[in-house]
Amino acid sequence: SQQGEEDPQALSIQEGENATMNCSYKTSINNLQWYRQNSGRGLVHLILIRSNEREKHSGRLRVTLDTSKKSSSLLITASRAADTASYFCATDATIYNQGGKLIFGQGTELSVKP
Amino acid sequence: NAGVTQTPKFRVLKTGQSMTLLCAQDMNHEYMYWYRQDPGMGLRLIHYSVGEGTTAKGEVPDGYNVSRLKKQNFLLGLESAAPSQTSVYFCASSYLDRVTDTQYFGPGTRLTVL
């Protein structure tokens, strides 16, 4: 079963609005990452938050992490049509002995209408 | 830098045929991965490698084999293709660094097995 579960599965908003996506996971983690995938392309890394961090910013992106609830959220402020993509959370579960193995969620499909 | 490249981009096979997908990276990364992506399933790890000459099984290894003879290349083989292997295959690589753990993805190979 997937370690990360995103919510909602699909989100449609107007340009300029904020978009919030949530991710829940099951086991203890070293870090949590968010990736973006444009249609027909590979995934692109957006931001990484470590297990001892609670919030992180990168441009219009804001990520929060609540390890007590095993959940994370990705906020995209002032969305643009170019933000239309699928967004995946990925966790580096501590149950794995070797670093670098990520478990991906099923993704949130974001559509930003101009 | 070309980053992570994959060949071919598209392929159609008949059931029982074999093929090899090639992944190459020019970032001197130690870790390399093969994922498959199916609708509604997110990315699932097939096999991975933590260095030249090493490979390990991921979440869904059955029906696939891999080799890492050179540090920059990671090959994924299908010995006898089945319709269930119709998918989009992504290769990724990362540094030998548990702190960052960012993965860099190739553009994908779309495989159809008839």
CSV table of C-alpha atoms in Angstrom, one decimal:
chain,number,residue,atom,x,y,z
A,1,SER,CA,0.0,0.0,0.0
A,2,GLN,CA,1.1,3.6,-0.6
A,3,GLN,CA,2.9,5.4,2.2
A,4,GLY,CA,1.6,8.8,1.2
A,5,GLU,CA,-2.0,9.6,0.4
A,6,GLU,CA,-2.8,12.9,-1.2
A,7,ASP,CA,-6.1,14.8,-0.7
A,8,PRO,CA,-7.9,15.9,-2.7
A,9,GLN,CA,-7.4,13.7,-5.8
A,10,ALA,CA,-8.3,16.6,-8.0
A,11,LEU,CA,-8.6,20.3,-7.5
A,12,SER,CA,-9.8,23.0,-9.9
A,13,ILE,CA,-9.3,26.7,-9.1
A,14,GLN,CA,-9.2,30.1,-10.8
A,15,GLU,CA,-5.9,31.9,-11.5
A,16,GLY,CA,-4.9,34.0,-8.6
A,17,GLU,CA,-6.5,31.7,-6.0
A,18,ASN,CA,-4.5,29.7,-3.5
A,19,ALA,CA,-4.3,25.9,-3.8
A,20,THR,CA,-3.9,23.6,-0.8
A,21,MET,CA,-3.0,19.9,-1.1
A,22,ASN,CA,-2.6,17.5,1.8
A,23,CYS,CA,-0.6,14.4,2.2
A,24,SER,CA,-0.9,11.8,5.0
A,25,TYR,CA,1.6,9.0,5.6
A,26,LYS,CA,1.8,5.9,7.8
A,27,THR,CA,5.3,5.4,9.2
A,28,SER,CA,8.1,7.5,10.7
A,29,ILE,CA,10.0,9.5,8.2
A,30,ASN,CA,13.4,11.2,7.7
A,31,ASN,CA,11.9,13.8,5.4
A,32,LEU,CA,9.0,14.5,3.1
A,33,GLN,CA,9.3,15.9,-0.4
A,34,TRP,CA,6.8,17.4,-2.9
A,35,TYR,CA,7.2,16.9,-6.6
A,36,ARG,CA,5.3,18.3,-9.6
A,37,GLN,CA,4.6,16.4,-12.8
A,38,ASN,CA,3.4,18.2,-15.9
A,39,SER,CA,1.3,16.1,-18.3
A,40,GLY,CA,3.5,13.6,-20.2
A,41,ARG,CA,6.7,14.6,-18.4
A,42,GLY,CA,8.8,13.4,-15.6
A,43,LEU,CA,8.6,14.5,-12.0
A,44,VAL,CA,10.4,17.7,-10.8
A,45,HIS,CA,11.4,18.2,-7.2
A,46,LEU,CA,9.8,21.2,-5.6
A,47,ILE,CA,10.7,21.2,-1.9
A,48,LEU,CA,12.0,19.0,0.9
A,49,ILE,CA,11.1,19.3,4.6
A,50,ARG,CA,12.9,17.4,7.2
A,51,SER,CA,11.2,15.6,10.1
A,52,ASN,CA,12.5,18.2,12.6
A,53,GLU,CA,11.1,21.1,10.6
A,54,ARG,CA,7.5,22.4,10.8
A,55,GLU,CA,7.3,24.8,7.9
A,56,LYS,CA,9.3,25.7,4.8
A,57,HIS,CA,8.9,28.3,2.1
A,58,SER,CA,10.1,28.4,-1.5
A,59,GLY,CA,8.8,31.3,-3.6
A,60,ARG,CA,5.0,30.8,-3.8
A,61,LEU,CA,5.2,27.4,-2.2
A,62,ARG,CA,4.6,26.8,1.5
A,63,VAL,CA,4.9,23.4,3.0
A,64,THR,CA,4.0,22.4,6.5
A,65,LEU,CA,4.7,19.1,8.3
A,66,ASP,CA,3.0,17.7,11.4
A,67,THR,CA,4.8,14.6,12.5
A,68,SER,CA,2.3,13.9,15.3
A,69,LYS,CA,-0.5,13.7,12.8
A,70,LYS,CA,1.7,12.2,10.1
A,71,SER,CA,0.6,14.8,7.6
A,72,SER,CA,1.9,17.5,5.4
A,73,SER,CA,0.3,20.3,3.3
A,74,LEU,CA,1.5,22.1,0.2
A,75,LEU,CA,0.1,25.6,-0.4
A,76,ILE,CA,0.6,27.4,-3.7
A,77,THR,CA,-0.3,31.0,-3.4
A,78,ALA,CA,-1.5,33.3,-6.2
A,79,SER,CA,-1.8,30.3,-8.6
A,80,ARG,CA,-1.1,30.6,-12.3
A,81,ALA,CA,-2.3,28.6,-15.2
A,82,ALA,CA,1.3,27.3,-15.5
A,83,ASP,CA,0.9,25.6,-12.1
A,84,THR,CA,-1.6,23.1,-13.7
A,85,ALA,CA,0.0,19.8,-13.0
A,86,SER,CA,-0.1,16.7,-10.7
A,87,TYR,CA,1.6,17.1,-7.3
A,88,PHE,CA,3.0,14.2,-5.4
A,89,CYS,CA,4.3,13.9,-1.9
A,90,ALA,CA,7.1,11.4,-1.3
A,91,THR,CA,8.5,10.1,2.0
A,92,ASP,CA,11.8,8.6,2.9
A,93,ALA,CA,10.6,6.0,5.4
A,94,THR,CA,13.0,5.2,8.2
A,95,ILE,CA,12.1,1.6,7.9
A,96,TYR,CA,14.3,1.3,4.9
A,97,ASN,CA,18.0,0.8,5.7
A,98,GLN,CA,19.3,2.5,2.6
A,99,GLY,CA,18.9,6.1,1.9
A,100,GLY,CA,17.3,7.5,-1.2
A,101,LYS,CA,14.3,5.2,-1.4
A,102,LEU,CA,11.1,7.3,-1.7
A,103,ILE,CA,7.5,6.2,-1.4
A,104,PHE,CA,5.2,8.3,-3.6
A,105,GLY,CA,1.5,9.0,-3.0
A,106,GLN,CA,-1.1,8.9,-5.7
A,107,GLY,CA,-1.0,12.6,-6.4
A,108,THR,CA,-3.3,15.6,-6.6
A,109,GLU,CA,-4.3,16.8,-10.0
A,110,LEU,CA,-4.4,20.6,-10.0
A,111,SER,CA,-6.1,22.6,-12.7
A,112,VAL,CA,-5.8,26.3,-12.7
A,113,LYS,CA,-8.2,28.1,-15.0
A,114,PRO,CA,-7.1,31.4,-16.5
B,1,ASN,CA,24.3,18.6,-18.5
B,2,ALA,CA,21.6,16.4,-20.1
B,3,GLY,CA,20.5,15.2,-16.6
B,4,VAL,CA,18.6,11.9,-16.8
B,5,THR,CA,17.8,10.6,-20.2
B,6,GLN,CA,15.7,7.6,-21.2
B,7,THR,CA,15.5,5.6,-24.4
B,8,PRO,CA,13.2,4.8,-26.1
B,9,LYS,CA,10.4,7.3,-25.5
B,10,PHE,CA,7.7,5.0,-26.8
B,11,ARG,CA,7.5,1.3,-27.5
B,12,VAL,CA,4.8,-1.2,-28.5
B,13,LEU,CA,5.5,-4.8,-27.8
B,14,LYS,CA,3.6,-8.0,-28.4
B,15,THR,CA,3.0,-10.4,-25.5
B,16,GLY,CA,6.1,-12.5,-24.9
B,17,GLN,CA,8.5,-10.2,-26.6
B,18,SER,CA,11.5,-8.8,-24.7
B,19,MET,CA,13.1,-5.4,-24.6
B,20,THR,CA,15.5,-3.2,-22.6
B,21,LEU,CA,15.0,0.3,-21.4
B,22,LEU,CA,18.1,2.4,-21.0
B,23,CYS,CA,18.6,5.1,-18.5
B,24,ALA,CA,21.6,7.4,-18.4
B,25,GLN,CA,22.6,10.2,-16.1
B,26,ASP,CA,25.5,12.6,-16.3
B,27,MET,CA,25.4,13.9,-12.8
B,28,ASN,CA,27.7,11.3,-11.2
B,29,HIS,CA,24.9,10.1,-9.0
B,30,GLU,CA,25.3,6.9,-7.0
B,31,TYR,CA,21.7,6.0,-6.7
B,32,MET,CA,19.4,5.1,-9.6
B,33,TYR,CA,15.8,3.9,-9.7
B,34,TRP,CA,13.2,2.5,-12.0
B,35,TYR,CA,9.6,3.3,-11.4
B,36,ARG,CA,6.4,2.5,-13.2
B,37,GLN,CA,3.4,4.9,-13.2
B,38,ASP,CA,-0.1,3.7,-13.7
B,39,PRO,CA,-3.4,5.7,-13.5
B,40,GLY,CA,-4.5,6.2,-9.9
B,41,MET,CA,-1.5,4.3,-8.6
B,42,GLY,CA,1.2,7.0,-8.3
B,43,LEU,CA,4.8,5.8,-8.8
B,44,ARG,CA,5.9,2.4,-7.7
B,45,LEU,CA,9.5,1.4,-7.3
B,46,ILE,CA,10.5,-1.6,-9.5
B,47,HIS,CA,14.2,-1.9,-8.8
B,48,TYR,CA,17.0,0.4,-7.6
B,49,SER,CA,20.7,0.6,-7.4
B,50,VAL,CA,22.9,2.1,-4.7
B,51,GLY,CA,26.1,2.0,-6.8
B,52,GLU,CA,27.8,0.5,-9.8
B,53,GLY,CA,27.5,-3.3,-9.9
B,54,THR,CA,24.7,-3.4,-7.3
B,55,THR,CA,20.9,-3.8,-7.7
B,56,ALA,CA,18.0,-4.4,-5.3
B,57,LYS,CA,14.3,-5.1,-5.5
B,58,GLY,CA,11.7,-2.5,-5.0
B,59,GLU,CA,8.0,-2.7,-4.5
B,60,VAL,CA,7.0,-4.4,-7.8
B,61,PRO,CA,10.0,-6.3,-9.1
B,62,ASP,CA,8.3,-9.3,-10.7
B,63,GLY,CA,8.8,-9.6,-14.4
B,64,TYR,CA,11.7,-7.2,-14.6
B,65,ASN,CA,15.4,-7.4,-14.4
B,66,VAL,CA,18.0,-4.7,-14.1
B,67,SER,CA,21.7,-4.2,-14.5
B,68,ARG,CA,24.1,-1.4,-13.4
B,69,LEU,CA,27.4,-2.2,-15.2
B,70,LYS,CA,28.4,1.4,-15.4
B,71,LYS,CA,27.7,4.1,-12.8
B,72,GLN,CA,26.0,6.3,-15.4
B,73,ASN,CA,23.7,3.7,-16.8
B,74,PHE,CA,20.8,1.7,-15.4
B,75,LEU,CA,19.1,-0.8,-17.6
B,76,LEU,CA,15.6,-2.3,-17.1
B,77,GLY,CA,14.8,-5.5,-18.9
B,78,LEU,CA,11.5,-7.2,-19.7
B,79,GLU,CA,12.2,-10.8,-20.6
B,80,SER,CA,8.7,-11.8,-21.6
B,81,ALA,CA,6.4,-8.8,-21.8
B,82,ALA,CA,2.8,-9.1,-20.5
B,83,PRO,CA,-0.2,-6.7,-21.0
B,84,SER,CA,0.0,-5.9,-17.2
B,85,GLN,CA,3.4,-4.3,-17.9
B,86,THR,CA,1.7,-1.6,-20.1
B,87,SER,CA,2.7,1.5,-18.2
B,88,VAL,CA,4.9,4.6,-18.2
B,89,TYR,CA,8.4,3.9,-16.9
B,90,PHE,CA,10.5,6.5,-15.2
B,91,CYS,CA,14.1,6.4,-14.3
B,92,ALA,CA,15.5,8.6,-11.6
B,93,SER,CA,18.8,9.2,-9.9
B,94,SER,CA,20.1,10.9,-6.7
B,95,TYR,CA,23.2,11.7,-4.8
B,96,LEU,CA,24.6,9.4,-2.1
B,97,ASP,CA,23.2,11.8,0.5
B,98,ARG,CA,20.4,10.9,3.0
B,99,VAL,CA,20.0,14.6,3.9
B,100,THR,CA,18.9,15.9,0.6
B,101,ASP,CA,17.5,12.7,-1.0
B,102,THR,CA,16.2,14.7,-4.0
B,103,GLN,CA,15.6,12.5,-7.0
B,104,TYR,CA,16.0,13.7,-10.6
B,105,PHE,CA,13.7,12.1,-13.1
B,106,GLY,CA,13.9,11.3,-16.8
B,107,PRO,CA,11.2,12.1,-19.2
B,108,GLY,CA,9.7,8.6,-19.2
B,109,THR,CA,9.1,5.7,-21.6
B,110,ARG,CA,5.6,4.9,-22.6
B,111,LEU,CA,5.3,1.1,-23.1
B,112,THR,CA,2.3,-0.7,-24.5
B,113,VAL,CA,2.1,-4.5,-24.5
B,114,LEU,CA,-0.5,-5.9,-26.8
